[in-house]
Amino acid sequence: MSLKTRLPRVLVVPALLSMLIAAWAGLLRLGWSLPPFQAAEHGPLMISGFLGTLIALERAVALSASFKYGSWAYAAPIFSALGSLALVLGAPHVISIGFITLGSVGLFTIFLVIVRRQPALFSMIMLLGALCWLIGNIFWLTGQPIYRVVEWWIAFLVLTIAGERLELTRILRHTAAVQKIFMGIVCAYLLGLILITLQIDAGTPLIGVSLFVLGIWLFRYDIARRTVKQSGLTRYIAVCLLLGYGWLLVGGILRIVLSTQIAGAYYDAELHSILLGFVFSMIFGHAPIILPAVLKVSMPFRRGFYIPLLLLHAALVLRISADLTSLFVLRQWGGMFNVIAILVFLVVTISVLYQANRAKRGDHRQQVSV
């Protein structure tokens, strides 16, 4: 097994560890009586430790495969993974945040190379997403409060996903007018981020409108509207996407109606409608495509993937409803079932990977013996 095959599998481990500890910390924040463990780092571990590492790893694998001297790109997920491990181990923030910031510098550099080689709209959108992660991490490193930093982290995820959807659906050949509308939405979103950084109340309505309109744009112009009528993996991915776009609409509406929140139940609703409803729906949908490419393994589709997907969204409806009505016990259970949905998805994914690759090794041994 070559280093390029082994390294992604190694880097997935600290990413998953970050996710599991972040989920544990999230349950502690919801009031569940569990042994304490890095409860204060729920958001940073989930966004930068887990999602940041995986996104950087995905792009590093793609760049190293298409570029002769692209192995340097692995520095981005390596730094991010080291930073998340340092965060888990309680290292000084200048070390843990410093490594994660270096990881975001690496991802931004990766996209600079990609844009230079392929100056398409989707690659420039993802470059802006990587820049948002870098800016957020710099703010975090310099001691800005998390409620300010998280706005830039959310923008990193939203713009990265939007850019990936443009990349995967470019066969639709959107007209120049449609692309200009998309760019207008992105520009409005970035302006909202700048305003909210200068004055916490200033940019929230613009961010809310931008997210809402982006959700409408994705509903209207993403290929998922067509592919949801198909079957198997194609339909499953489309269902994930459309559910995620629905939560993006909800997240935008909550920002408009509730305005700026920096803590409490409304803050929970604003954040998790996007981070769980939108982002994790995208993860559930894209995993059967991305994991085989990154880990160089087989991963056939199984209908069992629908179980954690439906559980995730049902639990999130319960959680957001409880947030808005101050039913804190239901909010706790909504959060618990969100975590259970993610764990079930992880178990289903590992099971499918194990069975598929065990069968593949068995076929290979049979061919060799013949």
mmCIF file of C-alpha atoms in Angstrom:
data_model
loop_
_atom_site.group_PDB
_atom_site.id
_atom_site.type_symbol
_atom_site.label_atom_id
_atom_site.label_comp_id
_atom_site.label_asym_id
_atom_site.label_seq_id
_atom_site.Cartn_x
_atom_site.Cartn_y
_atom_site.Cartn_z
ATOM 1 C CA MET A 1 0.000 0.000 0.000
ATOM 2 C CA SER A 2 1.512 3.334 -1.061
ATOM 3 C CA LEU A 3 1.920 6.363 1.193
ATOM 4 C CA LYS A 4 -0.740 8.260 -0.798
ATOM 5 C CA THR A 5 -3.198 5.461 -0.044
ATOM 6 C CA ARG A 6 -2.201 5.020 3.599
ATOM 7 C CA LEU A 7 -2.026 8.703 4.581
ATOM 8 C CA PRO A 8 -5.717 9.565 3.935
ATOM 9 C CA ARG A 9 -6.788 6.557 6.014
ATOM 10 C CA VAL A 10 -4.560 7.711 8.869
ATOM 11 C CA LEU A 11 -5.859 11.291 8.726
ATOM 12 C CA VAL A 12 -9.485 10.175 8.839
ATOM 13 C CA VAL A 13 -8.885 8.867 12.390
ATOM 14 C CA PRO A 14 -8.252 12.234 14.141
ATOM 15 C CA ALA A 15 -11.102 13.755 12.122
ATOM 16 C CA LEU A 16 -13.537 11.120 13.391
ATOM 17 C CA LEU A 17 -12.136 11.428 16.914
ATOM 18 C CA SER A 18 -12.795 15.173 16.779
ATOM 19 C CA MET A 19 -16.370 14.533 15.669
ATOM 20 C CA LEU A 20 -17.050 12.026 18.460
ATOM 21 C CA ILE A 21 -15.603 14.244 21.192
ATOM 22 C CA ALA A 22 -17.413 17.274 19.758
ATOM 23 C CA ALA A 23 -20.694 15.341 19.853
ATOM 24 C CA TRP A 24 -20.019 14.348 23.473
ATOM 25 C CA ALA A 25 -19.276 17.980 24.336
ATOM 26 C CA GLY A 26 -22.471 19.052 22.594
ATOM 27 C CA LEU A 27 -24.525 16.728 24.788
ATOM 28 C CA LEU A 28 -22.841 18.180 27.863
ATOM 29 C CA ARG A 29 -23.813 21.669 26.716
ATOM 30 C CA LEU A 30 -27.401 20.525 26.334
ATOM 31 C CA GLY A 31 -27.421 19.507 29.985
ATOM 32 C CA TRP A 32 -26.917 15.742 29.803
ATOM 33 C CA SER A 33 -25.121 14.309 32.825
ATOM 34 C CA LEU A 34 -22.035 12.788 31.259
ATOM 35 C CA PRO A 35 -18.369 12.711 32.290
ATOM 36 C CA PRO A 36 -16.917 16.093 31.246
ATOM 37 C CA PHE A 37 -14.400 16.135 28.427
ATOM 38 C CA GLN A 38 -13.424 19.310 26.578
ATOM 39 C CA ALA A 39 -17.011 20.598 26.712
ATOM 40 C CA ALA A 40 -15.948 24.115 25.786
ATOM 41 C CA GLU A 41 -14.541 23.003 22.422
ATOM 42 C CA HIS A 42 -17.693 21.558 20.831
ATOM 43 C CA GLY A 43 -17.884 23.985 17.888
ATOM 44 C CA PRO A 44 -14.159 24.233 17.092
ATOM 45 C CA LEU A 45 -13.715 20.456 17.151
ATOM 46 C CA MET A 46 -16.756 19.786 14.968
ATOM 47 C CA ILE A 47 -16.106 22.509 12.400
ATOM 48 C CA SER A 48 -12.321 22.808 12.200
ATOM 49 C CA GLY A 49 -11.225 19.473 13.653
ATOM 50 C CA PHE A 50 -13.702 17.254 11.819
ATOM 51 C CA LEU A 51 -15.104 19.102 8.801
ATOM 52 C CA GLY A 52 -12.027 21.220 8.108
ATOM 53 C CA THR A 53 -9.736 18.200 8.152
ATOM 54 C CA LEU A 54 -12.011 16.158 5.876
ATOM 55 C CA ILE A 55 -12.495 18.962 3.343
ATOM 56 C CA ALA A 56 -8.750 19.631 3.266
ATOM 57 C CA LEU A 57 -8.075 15.891 2.910
ATOM 58 C CA GLU A 58 -10.532 15.542 0.040
ATOM 59 C CA ARG A 59 -8.908 18.408 -1.873
ATOM 60 C CA ALA A 60 -5.379 17.202 -1.085
ATOM 61 C CA VAL A 61 -6.173 13.752 -2.510
ATOM 62 C CA ALA A 62 -7.660 15.298 -5.665
ATOM 63 C CA LEU A 63 -4.760 17.711 -6.197
ATOM 64 C CA SER A 64 -2.038 15.133 -5.567
ATOM 65 C CA ALA A 65 -3.715 12.778 -8.048
ATOM 66 C CA SER A 66 -3.876 15.375 -10.822
ATOM 67 C CA PHE A 67 -0.657 17.276 -10.150
ATOM 68 C CA LYS A 68 2.753 15.625 -10.333
ATOM 69 C CA TYR A 69 4.185 17.560 -7.394
ATOM 70 C CA GLY A 70 0.928 17.875 -5.471
ATOM 71 C CA SER A 71 1.888 15.853 -2.388
ATOM 72 C CA TRP A 72 2.583 19.109 -0.518
ATOM 73 C CA ALA A 73 -1.203 19.572 -0.356
ATOM 74 C CA TYR A 74 -1.379 16.950 2.398
ATOM 75 C CA ALA A 75 0.164 19.537 4.731
ATOM 76 C CA ALA A 76 -3.290 21.139 5.046
ATOM 77 C CA PRO A 77 -5.131 18.138 6.566
ATOM 78 C CA ILE A 78 -2.028 17.136 8.552
ATOM 79 C CA PHE A 79 -1.843 20.542 10.269
ATOM 80 C CA SER A 80 -5.584 20.578 10.856
ATOM 81 C CA ALA A 81 -5.504 17.060 12.315
ATOM 82 C CA LEU A 82 -2.557 17.953 14.575
ATOM 83 C CA GLY A 83 -4.403 21.044 15.772
ATOM 84 C CA SER A 84 -7.547 19.082 16.586
ATOM 85 C CA LEU A 85 -5.535 16.468 18.499
ATOM 86 C CA ALA A 86 -3.780 19.242 20.418
ATOM 87 C CA LEU A 87 -7.198 20.730 21.221
ATOM 88 C CA VAL A 88 -8.443 17.378 22.519
ATOM 89 C CA LEU A 89 -5.322 16.908 24.647
ATOM 90 C CA GLY A 90 -5.687 20.373 26.179
ATOM 91 C CA ALA A 91 -2.559 21.895 24.652
ATOM 92 C CA PRO A 92 -2.138 25.691 24.845
ATOM 93 C CA HIS A 93 -4.421 27.423 22.374
ATOM 94 C CA VAL A 94 -1.517 29.080 20.609
ATOM 95 C CA ILE A 95 -0.409 25.566 19.592
ATOM 96 C CA SER A 96 -3.778 23.936 18.805
ATOM 97 C CA ILE A 97 -5.306 26.980 17.089
ATOM 98 C CA GLY A 98 -1.971 27.722 15.439
ATOM 99 C CA PHE A 99 -1.874 24.284 13.782
ATOM 100 C CA ILE A 100 -5.512 24.568 12.662
ATOM 101 C CA THR A 101 -4.787 28.023 11.244
ATOM 102 C CA LEU A 102 -1.848 26.584 9.308
ATOM 103 C CA GLY A 103 -4.239 23.928 7.991
ATOM 104 C CA SER A 104 -6.565 26.646 6.695
ATOM 105 C CA VAL A 105 -3.589 28.411 5.098
ATOM 106 C CA GLY A 106 -2.826 25.120 3.364
ATOM 107 C CA LEU A 107 -6.409 24.719 2.110
ATOM 108 C CA PHE A 108 -6.461 28.302 0.851
ATOM 109 C CA THR A 109 -3.193 27.618 -1.020
ATOM 110 C CA ILE A 110 -4.672 24.455 -2.532
ATOM 111 C CA PHE A 111 -7.574 26.438 -3.939
ATOM 112 C CA LEU A 112 -5.244 29.150 -5.226
ATOM 113 C CA VAL A 113 -3.515 26.452 -7.284
ATOM 114 C CA ILE A 114 -6.871 25.032 -8.407
ATOM 115 C CA VAL A 115 -8.172 28.464 -9.459
ATOM 116 C CA ARG A 116 -4.972 29.177 -11.356
ATOM 117 C CA ARG A 117 -5.275 25.875 -13.229
ATOM 118 C CA GLN A 118 -9.065 26.032 -13.623
ATOM 119 C CA PRO A 119 -10.441 29.570 -13.159
ATOM 120 C CA ALA A 120 -14.080 28.476 -13.072
ATOM 121 C CA LEU A 121 -16.844 29.987 -10.946
ATOM 122 C CA PHE A 122 -17.125 26.920 -8.706
ATOM 123 C CA SER A 123 -13.409 26.880 -7.878
ATOM 124 C CA MET A 124 -13.437 30.604 -7.058
ATOM 125 C CA ILE A 125 -16.421 30.106 -4.730
ATOM 126 C CA MET A 126 -14.555 27.354 -2.887
ATOM 127 C CA LEU A 127 -11.487 29.612 -2.712
ATOM 128 C CA LEU A 128 -13.660 32.214 -0.974
ATOM 129 C CA GLY A 129 -14.884 29.493 1.378
ATOM 130 C CA ALA A 130 -11.317 28.543 2.293
ATOM 131 C CA LEU A 131 -10.540 32.233 2.852
ATOM 132 C CA CYS A 132 -13.481 32.464 5.273
ATOM 133 C CA TRP A 133 -12.102 29.506 7.256
ATOM 134 C CA LEU A 134 -8.697 31.203 7.373
ATOM 135 C CA ILE A 135 -10.176 34.536 8.508
ATOM 136 C CA GLY A 136 -12.265 32.797 11.161
ATOM 137 C CA ASN A 137 -9.226 30.948 12.466
ATOM 138 C CA ILE A 138 -7.178 34.149 12.605
ATOM 139 C CA PHE A 139 -9.954 35.804 14.614
ATOM 140 C CA TRP A 140 -10.029 32.736 16.883
ATOM 141 C CA LEU A 141 -6.234 32.834 17.300
ATOM 142 C CA THR A 142 -6.367 36.505 18.253
ATOM 143 C CA GLY A 143 -8.967 35.932 20.955
ATOM 144 C CA GLN A 144 -12.217 36.961 19.284
ATOM 145 C CA PRO A 145 -15.339 35.411 20.869
ATOM 146 C CA ILE A 146 -16.627 32.212 19.268
ATOM 147 C CA TYR A 147 -19.995 33.747 18.323
ATOM 148 C CA ARG A 148 -18.084 36.080 15.974
ATOM 149 C CA VAL A 149 -15.684 33.421 14.721
ATOM 150 C CA VAL A 150 -18.442 30.901 13.977
ATOM 151 C CA GLU A 151 -20.007 33.187 11.358
ATOM 152 C CA TRP A 152 -16.866 32.857 9.235
ATOM 153 C CA TRP A 153 -16.695 29.121 9.865
ATOM 154 C CA ILE A 154 -20.298 28.711 8.708
ATOM 155 C CA ALA A 155 -19.469 30.721 5.584
ATOM 156 C CA PHE A 156 -16.553 28.349 4.946
ATOM 157 C CA LEU A 157 -18.906 25.368 4.964
ATOM 158 C CA VAL A 158 -21.766 27.020 3.061
ATOM 159 C CA LEU A 159 -19.539 28.367 0.279
ATOM 160 C CA THR A 160 -17.544 25.129 0.012
ATOM 161 C CA ILE A 161 -20.727 23.087 -0.370
ATOM 162 C CA ALA A 162 -22.258 25.575 -2.812
ATOM 163 C CA GLY A 163 -19.048 25.508 -4.878
ATOM 164 C CA GLU A 164 -18.986 21.714 -4.877
ATOM 165 C CA ARG A 165 -22.599 21.612 -6.066
ATOM 166 C CA LEU A 166 -21.690 23.960 -8.910
ATOM 167 C CA GLU A 167 -18.747 21.709 -9.761
ATOM 168 C CA LEU A 168 -20.814 18.513 -9.725
ATOM 169 C CA THR A 169 -23.695 20.006 -11.729
ATOM 170 C CA ARG A 170 -21.745 22.023 -14.271
ATOM 171 C CA ILE A 171 -23.128 19.731 -16.993
ATOM 172 C CA LEU A 172 -26.314 21.806 -16.731
ATOM 173 C CA ARG A 173 -24.407 24.736 -18.280
ATOM 174 C CA HIS A 174 -26.073 27.517 -16.323
ATOM 175 C CA THR A 175 -26.550 30.730 -18.280
ATOM 176 C CA ALA A 176 -24.464 33.815 -17.561
ATOM 177 C CA ALA A 177 -27.497 35.459 -15.934
ATOM 178 C CA VAL A 178 -27.990 32.518 -13.548
ATOM 179 C CA GLN A 179 -24.312 32.591 -12.597
ATOM 180 C CA LYS A 180 -24.478 36.354 -12.006
ATOM 181 C CA ILE A 181 -27.417 35.846 -9.640
ATOM 182 C CA PHE A 182 -25.353 33.281 -7.768
ATOM 183 C CA MET A 183 -22.396 35.653 -7.519
ATOM 184 C CA GLY A 184 -24.705 38.412 -6.324
ATOM 185 C CA ILE A 185 -25.910 36.143 -3.511
ATOM 186 C CA VAL A 186 -22.335 35.303 -2.529
ATOM 187 C CA CYS A 187 -21.300 38.978 -2.578
ATOM 188 C CA ALA A 188 -24.273 39.912 -0.384
ATOM 189 C CA TYR A 189 -23.360 37.108 2.023
ATOM 190 C CA LEU A 190 -19.743 38.260 2.255
ATOM 191 C CA LEU A 191 -20.870 41.844 2.810
ATOM 192 C CA GLY A 192 -23.086 40.618 5.647
ATOM 193 C CA LEU A 193 -20.074 38.860 7.195
ATOM 194 C CA ILE A 194 -18.011 42.044 7.046
ATOM 195 C CA LEU A 195 -20.826 44.077 8.598
ATOM 196 C CA ILE A 196 -21.444 41.592 11.404
ATOM 197 C CA THR A 197 -17.712 41.627 12.172
ATOM 198 C CA LEU A 198 -17.727 45.409 12.491
ATOM 199 C CA GLN A 199 -20.995 45.555 14.440
ATOM 200 C CA ILE A 200 -22.664 42.379 15.662
ATOM 201 C CA ASP A 201 -26.216 43.515 14.831
ATOM 202 C CA ALA A 202 -25.435 45.104 11.487
ATOM 203 C CA GLY A 203 -25.051 42.174 9.118
ATOM 204 C CA THR A 204 -27.432 39.535 10.485
ATOM 205 C CA PRO A 205 -30.485 40.420 8.338
ATOM 206 C CA LEU A 206 -28.345 40.497 5.184
ATOM 207 C CA ILE A 207 -26.789 37.127 6.082
ATOM 208 C CA GLY A 208 -30.263 35.703 6.683
ATOM 209 C CA VAL A 209 -31.592 36.966 3.346
ATOM 210 C CA SER A 210 -28.472 35.683 1.550
ATOM 211 C CA LEU A 211 -28.819 32.189 3.021
ATOM 212 C CA PHE A 212 -32.536 32.103 2.217
ATOM 213 C CA VAL A 213 -32.030 33.202 -1.394
ATOM 214 C CA LEU A 214 -29.101 30.771 -1.780
ATOM 215 C CA GLY A 215 -31.410 27.974 -0.647
ATOM 216 C CA ILE A 216 -33.961 29.015 -3.285
ATOM 217 C CA TRP A 217 -31.231 29.177 -5.955
ATOM 218 C CA LEU A 218 -30.025 25.670 -5.086
ATOM 219 C CA PHE A 219 -33.584 24.308 -5.097
ATOM 220 C CA ARG A 220 -34.167 25.858 -8.513
ATOM 221 C CA TYR A 221 -30.901 25.189 -10.314
ATOM 222 C CA ASP A 222 -29.340 22.113 -8.691
ATOM 223 C CA ILE A 223 -29.641 18.861 -10.604
ATOM 224 C CA ALA A 224 -31.145 17.195 -7.512
ATOM 225 C CA ARG A 225 -34.641 18.241 -8.633
ATOM 226 C CA ARG A 226 -34.236 15.886 -11.582
ATOM 227 C CA THR A 227 -32.222 13.081 -10.026
ATOM 228 C CA VAL A 228 -34.618 12.625 -7.094
ATOM 229 C CA LYS A 229 -36.948 10.903 -9.599
ATOM 230 C CA GLN A 230 -34.351 8.190 -10.215
ATOM 231 C CA SER A 231 -33.469 5.282 -7.916
ATOM 232 C CA GLY A 232 -30.720 3.853 -5.728
ATOM 233 C CA LEU A 233 -27.730 6.001 -4.782
ATOM 234 C CA THR A 234 -28.695 8.799 -7.183
ATOM 235 C CA ARG A 235 -32.065 9.264 -5.520
ATOM 236 C CA TYR A 236 -30.608 9.008 -2.014
ATOM 237 C CA ILE A 237 -28.105 11.787 -2.743
ATOM 238 C CA ALA A 238 -30.853 13.973 -4.192
ATOM 239 C CA VAL A 239 -33.039 13.460 -1.108
ATOM 240 C CA CYS A 240 -30.114 14.467 1.128
ATOM 241 C CA LEU A 241 -29.495 17.577 -0.950
ATOM 242 C CA LEU A 242 -33.104 18.726 -1.066
ATOM 243 C CA LEU A 243 -33.565 18.216 2.670
ATOM 244 C CA GLY A 244 -30.368 20.194 3.249
ATOM 245 C CA TYR A 245 -31.557 23.049 1.037
ATOM 246 C CA GLY A 246 -34.777 23.125 3.032
ATOM 247 C CA TRP A 247 -32.819 23.628 6.249
ATOM 248 C CA LEU A 248 -30.775 26.371 4.581
ATOM 249 C CA LEU A 249 -34.070 28.179 3.969
ATOM 250 C CA VAL A 250 -35.020 27.648 7.614
ATOM 251 C CA GLY A 251 -31.634 28.948 8.770
ATOM 252 C CA GLY A 252 -32.064 32.074 6.665
ATOM 253 C CA ILE A 253 -35.573 32.709 7.997
ATOM 254 C CA LEU A 254 -34.424 32.273 11.596
ATOM 255 C CA ARG A 255 -31.653 34.833 11.050
ATOM 256 C CA ILE A 256 -34.147 37.309 9.624
ATOM 257 C CA VAL A 257 -36.816 36.782 12.293
ATOM 258 C CA LEU A 258 -34.673 36.252 15.404
ATOM 259 C CA SER A 259 -31.919 38.702 14.423
ATOM 260 C CA THR A 260 -28.562 38.510 16.228
ATOM 261 C CA GLN A 261 -28.177 35.849 18.909
ATOM 262 C CA ILE A 262 -24.955 35.074 20.758
ATOM 263 C CA ALA A 263 -26.214 32.427 23.214
ATOM 264 C CA GLY A 264 -29.289 30.537 24.333
ATOM 265 C CA ALA A 265 -32.005 28.527 22.621
ATOM 266 C CA TYR A 266 -32.497 30.874 19.652
ATOM 267 C CA TYR A 267 -28.754 30.834 19.018
ATOM 268 C CA ASP A 268 -28.875 27.028 19.066
ATOM 269 C CA ALA A 269 -31.695 27.070 16.508
ATOM 270 C CA GLU A 270 -29.888 29.499 14.195
ATOM 271 C CA LEU A 271 -26.640 27.548 14.224
ATOM 272 C CA HIS A 272 -27.865 23.976 14.065
ATOM 273 C CA SER A 273 -30.482 24.503 11.377
ATOM 274 C CA ILE A 274 -27.476 25.132 9.121
ATOM 275 C CA LEU A 275 -24.679 23.100 10.721
ATOM 276 C CA LEU A 276 -26.799 19.979 11.251
ATOM 277 C CA GLY A 277 -29.702 20.393 8.840
ATOM 278 C CA PHE A 278 -27.727 21.694 5.872
ATOM 279 C CA VAL A 279 -24.113 20.641 6.410
ATOM 280 C CA PHE A 280 -24.635 17.132 7.799
ATOM 281 C CA SER A 281 -27.286 16.393 5.204
ATOM 282 C CA MET A 282 -24.603 17.173 2.602
ATOM 283 C CA ILE A 283 -22.143 14.901 4.431
ATOM 284 C CA PHE A 284 -24.631 12.037 4.497
ATOM 285 C CA GLY A 285 -25.312 12.522 0.788
ATOM 286 C CA HIS A 286 -21.761 12.960 -0.462
ATOM 287 C CA ALA A 287 -20.063 10.305 1.706
ATOM 288 C CA PRO A 288 -20.857 7.382 -0.671
ATOM 289 C CA ILE A 289 -19.063 9.315 -3.432
ATOM 290 C CA ILE A 290 -16.217 11.009 -1.573
ATOM 291 C CA LEU A 291 -15.087 8.215 0.779
ATOM 292 C CA PRO A 292 -14.310 5.700 -1.992
ATOM 293 C CA ALA A 293 -12.329 8.370 -3.863
ATOM 294 C CA VAL A 294 -10.388 9.498 -0.790
ATOM 295 C CA LEU A 295 -9.793 6.120 0.876
ATOM 296 C CA LYS A 296 -9.473 4.072 -2.346
ATOM 297 C CA VAL A 297 -12.098 1.567 -1.217
ATOM 298 C CA SER A 298 -15.368 0.181 -2.510
ATOM 299 C CA MET A 299 -18.614 1.501 -1.020
ATOM 300 C CA PRO A 300 -21.840 0.268 -2.595
ATOM 301 C CA PHE A 301 -25.129 1.957 -1.738
ATOM 302 C CA ARG A 302 -27.446 0.339 0.805
ATOM 303 C CA ARG A 303 -30.979 1.404 1.648
ATOM 304 C CA GLY A 304 -29.923 1.424 5.292
ATOM 305 C CA PHE A 305 -28.406 4.873 4.687
ATOM 306 C CA TYR A 306 -31.937 6.284 4.819
ATOM 307 C CA ILE A 307 -32.286 5.313 8.503
ATOM 308 C CA PRO A 308 -29.770 7.816 9.966
ATOM 309 C CA LEU A 309 -30.850 10.440 7.415
ATOM 310 C CA LEU A 310 -34.496 10.335 8.511
ATOM 311 C CA LEU A 311 -33.483 10.167 12.182
ATOM 312 C CA LEU A 312 -31.223 13.210 11.774
ATOM 313 C CA HIS A 313 -33.958 15.379 10.315
ATOM 314 C CA ALA A 314 -36.730 14.175 12.621
ATOM 315 C CA ALA A 315 -34.515 14.883 15.643
ATOM 316 C CA LEU A 316 -33.608 18.300 14.273
ATOM 317 C CA VAL A 317 -37.283 19.216 13.832
ATOM 318 C CA LEU A 318 -37.776 18.267 17.490
ATOM 319 C CA ARG A 319 -34.715 20.251 18.576
ATOM 320 C CA ILE A 320 -35.499 23.441 16.654
ATOM 321 C CA SER A 321 -39.155 23.336 17.725
ATOM 322 C CA ALA A 322 -38.058 22.971 21.346
ATOM 323 C CA ASP A 323 -35.588 25.854 20.935
ATOM 324 C CA LEU A 324 -38.330 28.152 19.683
ATOM 325 C CA THR A 325 -40.821 27.159 22.386
ATOM 326 C CA SER A 326 -38.406 26.915 25.355
ATOM 327 C CA LEU A 327 -39.150 23.214 25.907
ATOM 328 C CA PHE A 328 -35.671 22.413 27.143
ATOM 329 C CA VAL A 329 -36.223 18.717 27.904
ATOM 330 C CA LEU A 330 -37.329 18.139 24.304
ATOM 331 C CA ARG A 331 -34.334 20.168 23.162
ATOM 332 C CA GLN A 332 -32.078 17.779 25.075
ATOM 333 C CA TRP A 333 -33.701 14.748 23.453
ATOM 334 C CA GLY A 334 -33.523 16.355 20.032
ATOM 335 C CA GLY A 335 -29.777 16.845 20.521
ATOM 336 C CA MET A 336 -29.365 13.288 21.779
ATOM 337 C CA PHE A 337 -31.118 11.835 18.742
ATOM 338 C CA ASN A 338 -29.018 14.075 16.476
ATOM 339 C CA VAL A 339 -25.909 12.442 17.929
ATOM 340 C CA ILE A 340 -27.472 8.975 17.651
ATOM 341 C CA ALA A 341 -28.257 9.665 13.960
ATOM 342 C CA ILE A 342 -24.623 10.571 13.297
ATOM 343 C CA LEU A 343 -23.401 7.470 15.147
ATOM 344 C CA VAL A 344 -25.841 5.244 13.235
ATOM 345 C CA PHE A 345 -24.604 6.761 9.972
ATOM 346 C CA LEU A 346 -21.018 6.044 11.039
ATOM 347 C CA VAL A 347 -21.882 2.425 11.923
ATOM 348 C CA VAL A 348 -23.761 1.875 8.640
ATOM 349 C CA THR A 349 -20.879 3.386 6.657
ATOM 350 C CA ILE A 350 -18.200 1.293 8.380
ATOM 351 C CA SER A 351 -20.326 -1.840 7.994
ATOM 352 C CA VAL A 352 -20.847 -1.269 4.277
ATOM 353 C CA LEU A 353 -17.158 -0.508 3.749
ATOM 354 C CA TYR A 354 -16.080 -3.608 5.672
ATOM 355 C CA GLN A 355 -18.474 -5.985 3.895
ATOM 356 C CA ALA A 356 -17.736 -4.615 0.434
ATOM 357 C CA ASN A 357 -13.976 -4.708 0.793
ATOM 358 C CA ARG A 358 -14.008 -8.095 2.519
ATOM 359 C CA ALA A 359 -15.915 -9.486 -0.456
ATOM 360 C CA LYS A 360 -13.466 -7.767 -2.790
ATOM 361 C CA ARG A 361 -10.471 -9.343 -1.034
ATOM 362 C CA GLY A 362 -12.212 -12.725 -1.158
ATOM 363 C CA ASP A 363 -12.744 -12.422 -4.910
ATOM 364 C CA HIS A 364 -9.121 -11.391 -5.340
ATOM 365 C CA ARG A 365 -7.833 -14.412 -3.376
ATOM 366 C CA GLN A 366 -10.086 -16.696 -5.385
ATOM 367 C CA GLN A 367 -8.728 -15.318 -8.662
ATOM 368 C CA VAL A 368 -5.146 -15.747 -7.441
ATOM 369 C CA SER A 369 -5.774 -19.360 -6.393
ATOM 370 C CA VAL A 370 -7.354 -20.132 -9.763
#
